[in-house]
């Protein structure tokens, strides 16, 4: 179901001013919603102010700066609609940092890679209306608060908490050039995304290569195939059949489509940031353990990426 098109001005708080957070901020701002970025420090507030707002480069090359408001999490004004676009490992801390400010009927959208934090958020905050989202939008930061939109994808959003499931559908309209769709089974889409990320990200991080190498290099292709077979078995053991096609075929298509890209995990390693390995491969290994499924390939990748993160 597409989000409806009638005009409703809403106040959106966005936590996580990375590429996707800045893209959402600009698109909602352009659509005349009230938008407030929640930033982690006074230095970040200063950086935004020095930049004059959020600078956005559209896919046609047009560059504009939008005067988006910002504040710290400590502010005590209520939050009605919250999008968390942090890295997966920061989701819970991010949510806890503003939990006191959420109105009783607030909507919270969790938009990140991986699985685990979404379920944890529902367990920790059962009274909240929580939605999970996954996106194929492409964007990257050229510098802090300067986002480049690399491609237009789709963002799928679905209810994951009891309250969100029983509430009226979420309305985000209008939402600029974001393509947002409300769907019933978001968990399945999150599993599919995790499966693709598990196939591509750790191998590219460990081999310091672009996504395309996983297809063009026979040894890496074989390794990716073995990982895919295992991920499919784990998913099936959890009652989550993945794609209609074999996972390996899907992973090959995506690695080919993004052949010139560095995966987000490799970028994290290169920039000496934490990776999302625990929410991707780590999540799958935990599920394998719960269901008594063998997962030697994924366990090895998990250990190797953990090691790599330690020795940087
Ligand atoms: O989502 C991605 C990521 O890098 O995290 C893929 C699909 C692997 C594209 O690079």
PDB file of C-alpha atoms and ligand atoms in Angstrom:
ATOM      1  CA  UNK A   1       0.000   0.000   0.000  1.00  0.00           C
ATOM      2  CA  UNK A   2       1.433   3.404  -0.913  1.00  0.00           C
ATOM      3  CA  UNK A   3       1.320   6.065   1.764  1.00  0.00           C
ATOM      4  CA  UNK A   4      -1.643   8.292   1.142  1.00  0.00           C
ATOM      5  CA  UNK A   5      -1.203  11.587  -0.668  1.00  0.00           C
ATOM      6  CA  UNK A   6      -3.343  14.091   1.259  1.00  0.00           C
ATOM      7  CA  UNK A   7      -1.468  16.885   2.949  1.00  0.00           C
ATOM      8  CA  UNK A   8      -0.868  16.549   6.653  1.00  0.00           C
ATOM      9  CA  UNK A   9       1.836  18.661   8.254  1.00  0.00           C
ATOM     10  CA  UNK A  10       3.563  16.683  10.945  1.00  0.00           C
ATOM     11  CA  UNK A  11       6.509  17.260  13.217  1.00  0.00           C
ATOM     12  CA  UNK A  12       9.262  14.734  12.573  1.00  0.00           C
ATOM     13  CA  UNK A  13      12.308  14.267  14.772  1.00  0.00           C
ATOM     14  CA  UNK A  14      15.202  12.478  13.085  1.00  0.00           C
ATOM     15  CA  UNK A  15      17.880  10.800  15.141  1.00  0.00           C
ATOM     16  CA  UNK A  16      20.988   9.914  13.161  1.00  0.00           C
ATOM     17  CA  UNK A  17      22.191  12.546  10.722  1.00  0.00           C
ATOM     18  CA  UNK A  18      24.061  10.231   8.375  1.00  0.00           C
ATOM     19  CA  UNK A  19      23.291  10.036   4.673  1.00  0.00           C
ATOM     20  CA  UNK A  20      19.816   8.546   5.039  1.00  0.00           C
ATOM     21  CA  UNK A  21      18.886  10.709   8.045  1.00  0.00           C
ATOM     22  CA  UNK A  22      19.916  13.864   6.141  1.00  0.00           C
ATOM     23  CA  UNK A  23      18.019  12.692   3.044  1.00  0.00           C
ATOM     24  CA  UNK A  24      14.858  12.182   5.099  1.00  0.00           C
ATOM     25  CA  UNK A  25      15.343  15.527   6.833  1.00  0.00           C
ATOM     26  CA  UNK A  26      15.577  17.364   3.515  1.00  0.00           C
ATOM     27  CA  UNK A  27      12.715  15.538   1.814  1.00  0.00           C
ATOM     28  CA  UNK A  28      10.322  15.980   4.740  1.00  0.00           C
ATOM     29  CA  UNK A  29      11.424  19.617   5.131  1.00  0.00           C
ATOM     30  CA  UNK A  30      10.842  20.285   1.404  1.00  0.00           C
ATOM     31  CA  UNK A  31       7.363  18.816   1.842  1.00  0.00           C
ATOM     32  CA  UNK A  32       6.683  21.449   4.512  1.00  0.00           C
ATOM     33  CA  UNK A  33       6.724  19.139   7.498  1.00  0.00           C
ATOM     34  CA  UNK A  34       8.345  20.442  10.662  1.00  0.00           C
ATOM     35  CA  UNK A  35      11.660  18.642  10.894  1.00  0.00           C
ATOM     36  CA  UNK A  36      14.108  18.564  13.794  1.00  0.00           C
ATOM     37  CA  UNK A  37      17.400  16.703  13.707  1.00  0.00           C
ATOM     38  CA  UNK A  38      18.471  15.355  17.079  1.00  0.00           C
ATOM     39  CA  UNK A  39      22.246  15.677  17.283  1.00  0.00           C
ATOM     40  CA  UNK A  40      24.691  14.123  19.710  1.00  0.00           C
ATOM     41  CA  UNK A  41      26.710  17.153  20.827  1.00  0.00           C
ATOM     42  CA  UNK A  42      27.037  20.921  20.806  1.00  0.00           C
ATOM     43  CA  UNK A  43      29.906  20.494  18.324  1.00  0.00           C
ATOM     44  CA  UNK A  44      27.501  18.799  15.900  1.00  0.00           C
ATOM     45  CA  UNK A  45      24.955  21.596  16.407  1.00  0.00           C
ATOM     46  CA  UNK A  46      27.725  24.091  15.651  1.00  0.00           C
ATOM     47  CA  UNK A  47      28.766  22.129  12.563  1.00  0.00           C
ATOM     48  CA  UNK A  48      25.197  22.226  11.244  1.00  0.00           C
ATOM     49  CA  UNK A  49      24.908  25.912  11.932  1.00  0.00           C
ATOM     50  CA  UNK A  50      28.255  26.649  10.211  1.00  0.00           C
ATOM     51  CA  UNK A  51      27.048  24.660   7.214  1.00  0.00           C
ATOM     52  CA  UNK A  52      23.877  26.782   7.155  1.00  0.00           C
ATOM     53  CA  UNK A  53      21.681  23.685   7.383  1.00  0.00           C
ATOM     54  CA  UNK A  54      21.668  20.402   5.502  1.00  0.00           C
ATOM     55  CA  UNK A  55      23.172  20.554   2.024  1.00  0.00           C
ATOM     56  CA  UNK A  56      21.562  18.175  -0.431  1.00  0.00           C
ATOM     57  CA  UNK A  57      22.821  17.230  -3.868  1.00  0.00           C
ATOM     58  CA  UNK A  58      20.005  15.780  -5.941  1.00  0.00           C
ATOM     59  CA  UNK A  59      20.566  13.067  -8.540  1.00  0.00           C
ATOM     60  CA  UNK A  60      20.404  15.743 -11.295  1.00  0.00           C
ATOM     61  CA  UNK A  61      23.367  17.518  -9.651  1.00  0.00           C
ATOM     62  CA  UNK A  62      21.403  20.449  -8.152  1.00  0.00           C
ATOM     63  CA  UNK A  63      22.838  21.453  -4.773  1.00  0.00           C
ATOM     64  CA  UNK A  64      20.834  23.368  -2.168  1.00  0.00           C
ATOM     65  CA  UNK A  65      21.082  23.953   1.559  1.00  0.00           C
ATOM     66  CA  UNK A  66      17.973  23.608   3.723  1.00  0.00           C
ATOM     67  CA  UNK A  67      17.658  25.304   7.106  1.00  0.00           C
ATOM     68  CA  UNK A  68      16.599  22.249   9.084  1.00  0.00           C
ATOM     69  CA  UNK A  69      16.229  22.744  12.856  1.00  0.00           C
ATOM     70  CA  UNK A  70      18.348  20.762  15.274  1.00  0.00           C
ATOM     71  CA  UNK A  71      18.556  20.129  18.992  1.00  0.00           C
ATOM     72  CA  UNK A  72      20.141  17.799  21.535  1.00  0.00           C
ATOM     73  CA  UNK A  73      18.349  14.726  22.886  1.00  0.00           C
ATOM     74  CA  UNK A  74      18.254  16.419  26.328  1.00  0.00           C
ATOM     75  CA  UNK A  75      15.669  18.958  25.171  1.00  0.00           C
ATOM     76  CA  UNK A  76      12.362  18.322  26.928  1.00  0.00           C
ATOM     77  CA  UNK A  77       9.771  19.128  24.263  1.00  0.00           C
ATOM     78  CA  UNK A  78       7.559  16.184  23.295  1.00  0.00           C
ATOM     79  CA  UNK A  79       8.246  14.025  20.264  1.00  0.00           C
ATOM     80  CA  UNK A  80       5.305  12.854  18.195  1.00  0.00           C
ATOM     81  CA  UNK A  81       7.051  11.199  15.245  1.00  0.00           C
ATOM     82  CA  UNK A  82      10.570   9.844  15.394  1.00  0.00           C
ATOM     83  CA  UNK A  83      12.752   8.264  12.730  1.00  0.00           C
ATOM     84  CA  UNK A  84      15.910   6.557  13.967  1.00  0.00           C
ATOM     85  CA  UNK A  85      18.469   6.326  11.163  1.00  0.00           C
ATOM     86  CA  UNK A  86      21.529   5.527  13.232  1.00  0.00           C
ATOM     87  CA  UNK A  87      23.755   2.540  12.634  1.00  0.00           C
ATOM     88  CA  UNK A  88      22.056  -0.646  13.857  1.00  0.00           C
ATOM     89  CA  UNK A  89      24.268  -0.983  16.944  1.00  0.00           C
ATOM     90  CA  UNK A  90      23.196   2.491  18.163  1.00  0.00           C
ATOM     91  CA  UNK A  91      19.434   2.005  17.795  1.00  0.00           C
ATOM     92  CA  UNK A  92      18.639   1.141  21.386  1.00  0.00           C
ATOM     93  CA  UNK A  93      20.819   3.878  22.907  1.00  0.00           C
ATOM     94  CA  UNK A  94      19.285   6.353  20.483  1.00  0.00           C
ATOM     95  CA  UNK A  95      15.768   5.342  21.452  1.00  0.00           C
ATOM     96  CA  UNK A  96      16.587   5.404  25.167  1.00  0.00           C
ATOM     97  CA  UNK A  97      18.082   8.890  24.828  1.00  0.00           C
ATOM     98  CA  UNK A  98      14.684  10.347  23.889  1.00  0.00           C
ATOM     99  CA  UNK A  99      12.302   7.810  25.460  1.00  0.00           C
ATOM    100  CA  UNK A 100      11.112  10.310  28.092  1.00  0.00           C
ATOM    101  CA  UNK A 101      10.139  12.762  25.399  1.00  0.00           C
ATOM    102  CA  UNK A 102       7.929  10.446  23.364  1.00  0.00           C
ATOM    103  CA  UNK A 103       4.200  11.231  23.490  1.00  0.00           C
ATOM    104  CA  UNK A 104       1.969   8.336  24.492  1.00  0.00           C
ATOM    105  CA  UNK A 105       0.737   8.048  20.901  1.00  0.00           C
ATOM    106  CA  UNK A 106       4.119   8.679  19.255  1.00  0.00           C
ATOM    107  CA  UNK A 107       5.212   6.779  16.160  1.00  0.00           C
ATOM    108  CA  UNK A 108       8.781   5.509  16.052  1.00  0.00           C
ATOM    109  CA  UNK A 109      10.314   4.295  12.796  1.00  0.00           C
ATOM    110  CA  UNK A 110      13.528   2.262  12.964  1.00  0.00           C
ATOM    111  CA  UNK A 111      15.368   2.516   9.677  1.00  0.00           C
ATOM    112  CA  UNK A 112      18.589   0.587   9.669  1.00  0.00           C
ATOM    113  CA  UNK A 113      20.397  -2.493   8.412  1.00  0.00           C
ATOM    114  CA  UNK A 114      20.398  -5.723  10.308  1.00  0.00           C
ATOM    115  CA  UNK A 115      18.062  -7.452  12.693  1.00  0.00           C
ATOM    116  CA  UNK A 116      17.943  -7.664  16.459  1.00  0.00           C
ATOM    117  CA  UNK A 117      17.586  -4.043  17.608  1.00  0.00           C
ATOM    118  CA  UNK A 118      14.035  -3.866  16.221  1.00  0.00           C
ATOM    119  CA  UNK A 119      12.919  -6.783  18.387  1.00  0.00           C
ATOM    120  CA  UNK A 120      14.850  -5.419  21.354  1.00  0.00           C
ATOM    121  CA  UNK A 121      13.129  -2.042  20.969  1.00  0.00           C
ATOM    122  CA  UNK A 122       9.701  -3.721  21.030  1.00  0.00           C
ATOM    123  CA  UNK A 123      10.658  -5.724  24.116  1.00  0.00           C
ATOM    124  CA  UNK A 124      12.010  -2.671  25.944  1.00  0.00           C
ATOM    125  CA  UNK A 125       9.178  -0.341  24.910  1.00  0.00           C
ATOM    126  CA  UNK A 126       6.084  -2.532  24.476  1.00  0.00           C
ATOM    127  CA  UNK A 127       3.777   0.459  24.910  1.00  0.00           C
ATOM    128  CA  UNK A 128       5.194   2.310  21.893  1.00  0.00           C
ATOM    129  CA  UNK A 129       3.967   2.309  18.328  1.00  0.00           C
ATOM    130  CA  UNK A 130       7.115   1.002  16.615  1.00  0.00           C
ATOM    131  CA  UNK A 131       7.655   0.520  12.888  1.00  0.00           C
ATOM    132  CA  UNK A 132      10.629  -1.005  11.122  1.00  0.00           C
ATOM    133  CA  UNK A 133      11.831   0.095   7.733  1.00  0.00           C
ATOM    134  CA  UNK A 134      14.314  -0.948   5.096  1.00  0.00           C
ATOM    135  CA  UNK A 135      15.452   1.103   2.151  1.00  0.00           C
ATOM    136  CA  UNK A 136      17.142   0.725  -1.200  1.00  0.00           C
ATOM    137  CA  UNK A 137      17.707   4.497  -1.439  1.00  0.00           C
ATOM    138  CA  UNK A 138      21.297   5.377  -2.237  1.00  0.00           C
ATOM    139  CA  UNK A 139      22.976   8.324  -0.523  1.00  0.00           C
ATOM    140  CA  UNK A 140      26.327   9.211   0.947  1.00  0.00           C
ATOM    141  CA  UNK A 141      27.812  12.066   2.932  1.00  0.00           C
ATOM    142  CA  UNK A 142      30.371  14.213   1.131  1.00  0.00           C
ATOM    143  CA  UNK A 143      31.090  15.977   4.432  1.00  0.00           C
ATOM    144  CA  UNK A 144      29.082  16.404   7.655  1.00  0.00           C
ATOM    145  CA  UNK A 145      25.543  17.547   6.749  1.00  0.00           C
ATOM    146  CA  UNK A 146      26.299  17.474   3.016  1.00  0.00           C
ATOM    147  CA  UNK A 147      24.452  14.550   1.516  1.00  0.00           C
ATOM    148  CA  UNK A 148      24.672  13.335  -2.056  1.00  0.00           C
ATOM    149  CA  UNK A 149      21.674  11.398  -3.323  1.00  0.00           C
ATOM    150  CA  UNK A 150      23.162   8.591  -5.381  1.00  0.00           C
ATOM    151  CA  UNK A 151      19.942   6.879  -6.403  1.00  0.00           C
ATOM    152  CA  UNK A 152      16.232   6.639  -5.833  1.00  0.00           C
ATOM    153  CA  UNK A 153      15.035   3.415  -4.293  1.00  0.00           C
ATOM    154  CA  UNK A 154      12.079   2.375  -2.214  1.00  0.00           C
ATOM    155  CA  UNK A 155      11.556   2.396   1.536  1.00  0.00           C
ATOM    156  CA  UNK A 156       9.324  -0.302   2.948  1.00  0.00           C
ATOM    157  CA  UNK A 157       7.762   0.313   6.351  1.00  0.00           C
ATOM    158  CA  UNK A 158       5.801  -2.070   8.534  1.00  0.00           C
ATOM    159  CA  UNK A 159       4.401  -2.254  12.033  1.00  0.00           C
ATOM    160  CA  UNK A 160       6.372  -4.366  14.485  1.00  0.00           C
ATOM    161  CA  UNK A 161       4.874  -3.521  17.882  1.00  0.00           C
ATOM    162  CA  UNK A 162       1.416  -4.502  19.048  1.00  0.00           C
ATOM    163  CA  UNK A 163       0.379  -0.863  19.264  1.00  0.00           C
ATOM    164  CA  UNK A 164       1.584  -0.070  15.735  1.00  0.00           C
ATOM    165  CA  UNK A 165      -0.239  -3.139  14.435  1.00  0.00           C
ATOM    166  CA  UNK A 166      -3.500  -2.100  16.025  1.00  0.00           C
ATOM    167  CA  UNK A 167      -3.198   1.634  15.307  1.00  0.00           C
ATOM    168  CA  UNK A 168      -4.391   3.493  12.265  1.00  0.00           C
ATOM    169  CA  UNK A 169      -1.902   3.258   9.384  1.00  0.00           C
ATOM    170  CA  UNK A 170       1.078   5.546   9.594  1.00  0.00           C
ATOM    171  CA  UNK A 171       0.788   8.647   7.449  1.00  0.00           C
ATOM    172  CA  UNK A 172       3.960  10.214   6.112  1.00  0.00           C
ATOM    173  CA  UNK A 173       2.545  12.104   3.219  1.00  0.00           C
ATOM    174  CA  UNK A 174       3.792  14.148   1.548  1.00  0.00           C
ATOM    175  CA  UNK A 175       7.369  12.926   1.702  1.00  0.00           C
ATOM    176  CA  UNK A 176       9.222  14.654  -1.134  1.00  0.00           C
ATOM    177  CA  UNK A 177      10.816  12.242  -3.534  1.00  0.00           C
ATOM    178  CA  UNK A 178      11.031   9.407  -1.029  1.00  0.00           C
ATOM    179  CA  UNK A 179       9.076   6.401  -2.209  1.00  0.00           C
ATOM    180  CA  UNK A 180       7.514   5.034   0.961  1.00  0.00           C
ATOM    181  CA  UNK A 181       5.292   1.979   1.056  1.00  0.00           C
ATOM    182  CA  UNK A 182       3.524   0.508   4.035  1.00  0.00           C
ATOM    183  CA  UNK A 183       3.645  -3.273   3.965  1.00  0.00           C
ATOM    184  CA  UNK A 184       2.259  -6.036   6.156  1.00  0.00           C
ATOM    185  CA  UNK A 185       5.268  -8.319   6.517  1.00  0.00           C
ATOM    186  CA  UNK A 186       8.244  -6.078   7.158  1.00  0.00           C
ATOM    187  CA  UNK A 187      10.032  -8.837   9.077  1.00  0.00           C
ATOM    188  CA  UNK A 188      10.335 -10.872   5.912  1.00  0.00           C
ATOM    189  CA  UNK A 189      11.845  -7.879   4.038  1.00  0.00           C
ATOM    190  CA  UNK A 190      14.303  -7.314   6.895  1.00  0.00           C
ATOM    191  CA  UNK A 191      15.330 -10.971   6.730  1.00  0.00           C
ATOM    192  CA  UNK A 192      15.854 -10.667   2.966  1.00  0.00           C
ATOM    193  CA  UNK A 193      18.010  -7.560   3.441  1.00  0.00           C
ATOM    194  CA  UNK A 194      20.021  -9.234   6.199  1.00  0.00           C
ATOM    195  CA  UNK A 195      20.557 -12.251   3.950  1.00  0.00           C
ATOM    196  CA  UNK A 196      21.919 -10.074   1.125  1.00  0.00           C
ATOM    197  CA  UNK A 197      24.095  -8.101   3.524  1.00  0.00           C
ATOM    198  CA  UNK A 198      25.387 -11.339   5.078  1.00  0.00           C
ATOM    199  CA  UNK A 199      26.313 -12.629   1.624  1.00  0.00           C
ATOM    200  CA  UNK A 200      28.099  -9.482   0.460  1.00  0.00           C
ATOM    201  CA  UNK A 201      29.303  -7.314   3.332  1.00  0.00           C
ATOM    202  CA  UNK A 202      31.632  -9.542   5.398  1.00  0.00           C
ATOM    203  CA  UNK A 203      33.395 -10.965   2.335  1.00  0.00           C
ATOM    204  CA  UNK A 204      34.009  -7.523   0.866  1.00  0.00           C
ATOM    205  CA  UNK A 205      35.201  -6.229   4.240  1.00  0.00           C
ATOM    206  CA  UNK A 206      37.610  -9.135   4.731  1.00  0.00           C
ATOM    207  CA  UNK A 207      38.932  -9.033   1.180  1.00  0.00           C
ATOM    208  CA  UNK A 208      39.029  -5.248   0.941  1.00  0.00           C
ATOM    209  CA  UNK A 209      37.252  -5.369  -2.390  1.00  0.00           C
ATOM    210  CA  UNK A 210      34.384  -3.769  -4.292  1.00  0.00           C
ATOM    211  CA  UNK A 211      31.102  -5.682  -4.415  1.00  0.00           C
ATOM    212  CA  UNK A 212      31.731  -6.740  -8.044  1.00  0.00           C
ATOM    213  CA  UNK A 213      34.767  -8.832  -7.056  1.00  0.00           C
ATOM    214  CA  UNK A 214      32.457 -11.319  -5.351  1.00  0.00           C
ATOM    215  CA  UNK A 215      31.183 -12.171  -8.811  1.00  0.00           C
ATOM    216  CA  UNK A 216      34.300 -11.764 -10.947  1.00  0.00           C
ATOM    217  CA  UNK A 217      36.710 -13.656  -8.674  1.00  0.00           C
ATOM    218  CA  UNK A 218      36.000 -17.387  -8.785  1.00  0.00           C
ATOM    219  CA  UNK A 219      37.292 -18.111  -5.281  1.00  0.00           C
ATOM    220  CA  UNK A 220      35.235 -15.322  -3.728  1.00  0.00           C
ATOM    221  CA  UNK A 221      32.177 -16.344  -5.761  1.00  0.00           C
ATOM    222  CA  UNK A 222      32.493 -19.860  -4.369  1.00  0.00           C
ATOM    223  CA  UNK A 223      32.762 -18.515  -0.831  1.00  0.00           C
ATOM    224  CA  UNK A 224      29.712 -16.308  -1.345  1.00  0.00           C
ATOM    225  CA  UNK A 225      27.793 -19.306  -2.660  1.00  0.00           C
ATOM    226  CA  UNK A 226      28.634 -21.330   0.459  1.00  0.00           C
ATOM    227  CA  UNK A 227      27.574 -18.437   2.723  1.00  0.00           C
ATOM    228  CA  UNK A 228      24.311 -18.079   0.804  1.00  0.00           C
ATOM    229  CA  UNK A 229      23.452 -21.761   1.118  1.00  0.00           C
ATOM    230  CA  UNK A 230      24.015 -21.587   4.846  1.00  0.00           C
ATOM    231  CA  UNK A 231      22.000 -18.381   5.278  1.00  0.00           C
ATOM    232  CA  UNK A 232      19.102 -19.962   3.396  1.00  0.00           C
ATOM    233  CA  UNK A 233      19.187 -22.960   5.730  1.00  0.00           C
ATOM    234  CA  UNK A 234      19.230 -20.730   8.816  1.00  0.00           C
ATOM    235  CA  UNK A 235      16.355 -18.617   7.476  1.00  0.00           C
ATOM    236  CA  UNK A 236      14.314 -21.723   6.650  1.00  0.00           C
ATOM    237  CA  UNK A 237      14.920 -23.101  10.150  1.00  0.00           C
ATOM    238  CA  UNK A 238      13.385 -19.872  11.487  1.00  0.00           C
ATOM    239  CA  UNK A 239      10.355 -20.158   9.212  1.00  0.00           C
ATOM    240  CA  UNK A 240      11.628 -17.349   6.969  1.00  0.00           C
ATOM    241  CA  UNK A 241      11.908 -18.525   3.376  1.00  0.00           C
ATOM    242  CA  UNK A 242      13.807 -15.770   1.574  1.00  0.00           C
ATOM    243  CA  UNK A 243      13.456 -14.991  -2.148  1.00  0.00           C
ATOM    244  CA  UNK A 244      11.716 -16.918  -4.902  1.00  0.00           C
ATOM    245  CA  UNK A 245      15.130 -17.323  -6.523  1.00  0.00           C
ATOM    246  CA  UNK A 246      18.108 -18.854  -4.685  1.00  0.00           C
ATOM    247  CA  UNK A 247      19.813 -16.323  -2.391  1.00  0.00           C
ATOM    248  CA  UNK A 248      23.054 -16.768  -4.340  1.00  0.00           C
ATOM    249  CA  UNK A 249      21.366 -15.605  -7.577  1.00  0.00           C
ATOM    250  CA  UNK A 250      19.970 -12.552  -5.775  1.00  0.00           C
ATOM    251  CA  UNK A 251      23.342 -11.781  -4.214  1.00  0.00           C
ATOM    252  CA  UNK A 252      25.043 -12.091  -7.619  1.00  0.00           C
ATOM    253  CA  UNK A 253      22.491  -9.669  -9.164  1.00  0.00           C
ATOM    254  CA  UNK A 254      22.981  -7.127  -6.380  1.00  0.00           C
ATOM    255  CA  UNK A 255      26.767  -7.456  -6.341  1.00  0.00           C
ATOM    256  CA  UNK A 256      26.712  -6.969 -10.125  1.00  0.00           C
ATOM    257  CA  UNK A 257      24.376  -3.961  -9.936  1.00  0.00           C
ATOM    258  CA  UNK A 258      26.586  -2.400  -7.249  1.00  0.00           C
ATOM    259  CA  UNK A 259      29.846  -3.762  -8.703  1.00  0.00           C
ATOM    260  CA  UNK A 260      31.698  -0.448  -8.321  1.00  0.00           C
ATOM    261  CA  UNK A 261      30.507   0.165  -4.749  1.00  0.00           C
ATOM    262  CA  UNK A 262      32.276  -0.532  -1.513  1.00  0.00           C
ATOM    263  CA  UNK A 263      29.863  -2.238   0.875  1.00  0.00           C
ATOM    264  CA  UNK A 264      28.833  -0.316   3.977  1.00  0.00           C
ATOM    265  CA  UNK A 265      30.829  -2.779   6.105  1.00  0.00           C
ATOM    266  CA  UNK A 266      34.028  -2.238   4.162  1.00  0.00           C
ATOM    267  CA  UNK A 267      33.486   1.528   4.384  1.00  0.00           C
ATOM    268  CA  UNK A 268      33.055   1.212   8.150  1.00  0.00           C
ATOM    269  CA  UNK A 269      36.300  -0.752   8.395  1.00  0.00           C
ATOM    270  CA  UNK A 270      38.127   1.760   6.195  1.00  0.00           C
ATOM    271  CA  UNK A 271      36.845   4.665   8.294  1.00  0.00           C
ATOM    272  CA  UNK A 272      37.676   2.831  11.537  1.00  0.00           C
ATOM    273  CA  UNK A 273      34.047   2.817  12.656  1.00  0.00           C
ATOM    274  CA  UNK A 274      32.210  -0.059  14.295  1.00  0.00           C
ATOM    275  CA  UNK A 275      30.601  -2.411  11.797  1.00  0.00           C
ATOM    276  CA  UNK A 276      27.099  -3.886  11.759  1.00  0.00           C
ATOM    277  CA  UNK A 277      28.471  -7.448  11.734  1.00  0.00           C
ATOM    278  CA  UNK A 278      26.679  -8.282  15.032  1.00  0.00           C
ATOM    279  CA  UNK A 279      23.289  -7.246  13.605  1.00  0.00           C
ATOM    280  CA  UNK A 280      23.875  -9.075  10.301  1.00  0.00           C
ATOM    281  CA  UNK A 281      26.028 -12.217  10.545  1.00  0.00           C
ATOM    282  CA  UNK A 282      25.898 -12.167  14.354  1.00  0.00           C
ATOM    283  CA  UNK A 283      22.102 -12.130  14.250  1.00  0.00           C
ATOM    284  CA  UNK A 284      22.064 -15.107  11.860  1.00  0.00           C
ATOM    285  CA  UNK A 285      24.538 -17.062  14.013  1.00  0.00           C
ATOM    286  CA  UNK A 286      22.348 -16.492  17.078  1.00  0.00           C
ATOM    287  CA  UNK A 287      19.288 -17.753  15.197  1.00  0.00           C
ATOM    288  CA  UNK A 288      21.277 -20.776  14.003  1.00  0.00           C
ATOM    289  CA  UNK A 289      22.223 -21.541  17.586  1.00  0.00           C
ATOM    290  CA  UNK A 290      18.596 -21.268  18.725  1.00  0.00           C
ATOM    291  CA  UNK A 291      17.371 -23.645  16.043  1.00  0.00           C
ATOM    292  CA  UNK A 292      20.355 -26.011  16.245  1.00  0.00           C
ATOM    293  CA  UNK A 293      21.425 -25.255  12.673  1.00  0.00           C
ATOM    294  CA  UNK A 294      25.059 -25.584  11.585  1.00  0.00           C
ATOM    295  CA  UNK A 295      26.577 -22.271  10.573  1.00  0.00           C
ATOM    296  CA  UNK A 296      30.343 -22.748  10.219  1.00  0.00           C
ATOM    297  CA  UNK A 297      30.750 -20.293   7.314  1.00  0.00           C
ATOM    298  CA  UNK A 298      28.902 -17.491   9.040  1.00  0.00           C
ATOM    299  CA  UNK A 299      30.559 -18.151  12.384  1.00  0.00           C
ATOM    300  CA  UNK A 300      33.955 -17.922  10.695  1.00  0.00           C
ATOM    301  CA  UNK A 301      33.021 -14.644   8.987  1.00  0.00           C
ATOM    302  CA  UNK A 302      31.701 -13.271  12.275  1.00  0.00           C
ATOM    303  CA  UNK A 303      34.979 -14.080  14.066  1.00  0.00           C
ATOM    304  CA  UNK A 304      37.099 -12.754  11.220  1.00  0.00           C
ATOM    305  CA  UNK A 305      35.259  -9.428  10.976  1.00  0.00           C
ATOM    306  CA  UNK A 306      35.384  -9.054  14.780  1.00  0.00           C
ATOM    307  CA  UNK A 307      39.162  -9.676  14.575  1.00  0.00           C
ATOM    308  CA  UNK A 308      39.529  -7.204  11.733  1.00  0.00           C
ATOM    309  CA  UNK A 309      37.695  -4.554  13.731  1.00  0.00           C
ATOM    310  CA  UNK A 310      40.028  -5.128  16.682  1.00  0.00           C
ATOM    311  CA  UNK A 311      43.301  -4.889  14.766  1.00  0.00           C
ATOM    312  CA  UNK A 312      42.527  -1.705  12.852  1.00  0.00           C
TER     313      UNK A 312
HETATM  314  O1  LIG B   1      23.343  -2.782   1.356  1.00  0.00           O
HETATM  315  C1  LIG B   1      24.477  -2.978   1.005  1.00  0.00           C
HETATM  316  C2  LIG B   1      25.553  -2.503   1.905  1.00  0.00           C
HETATM  317  O2  LIG B   1      26.629  -2.179   1.446  1.00  0.00           O
HETATM  318  O3  LIG B   1      25.285  -2.438   3.114  1.00  0.00           O
HETATM  319  C3  LIG B   1      24.758  -3.736  -0.267  1.00  0.00           C
HETATM  320  C4  LIG B   1      23.480  -4.282  -0.792  1.00  0.00           C
HETATM  321  C5  LIG B   1      25.712  -4.827  -0.013  1.00  0.00           C
HETATM  322  C6  LIG B   1      25.289  -2.840  -1.348  1.00  0.00           C
HETATM  323  O4  LIG B   1      26.578  -2.432  -1.146  1.00  0.00           O
END
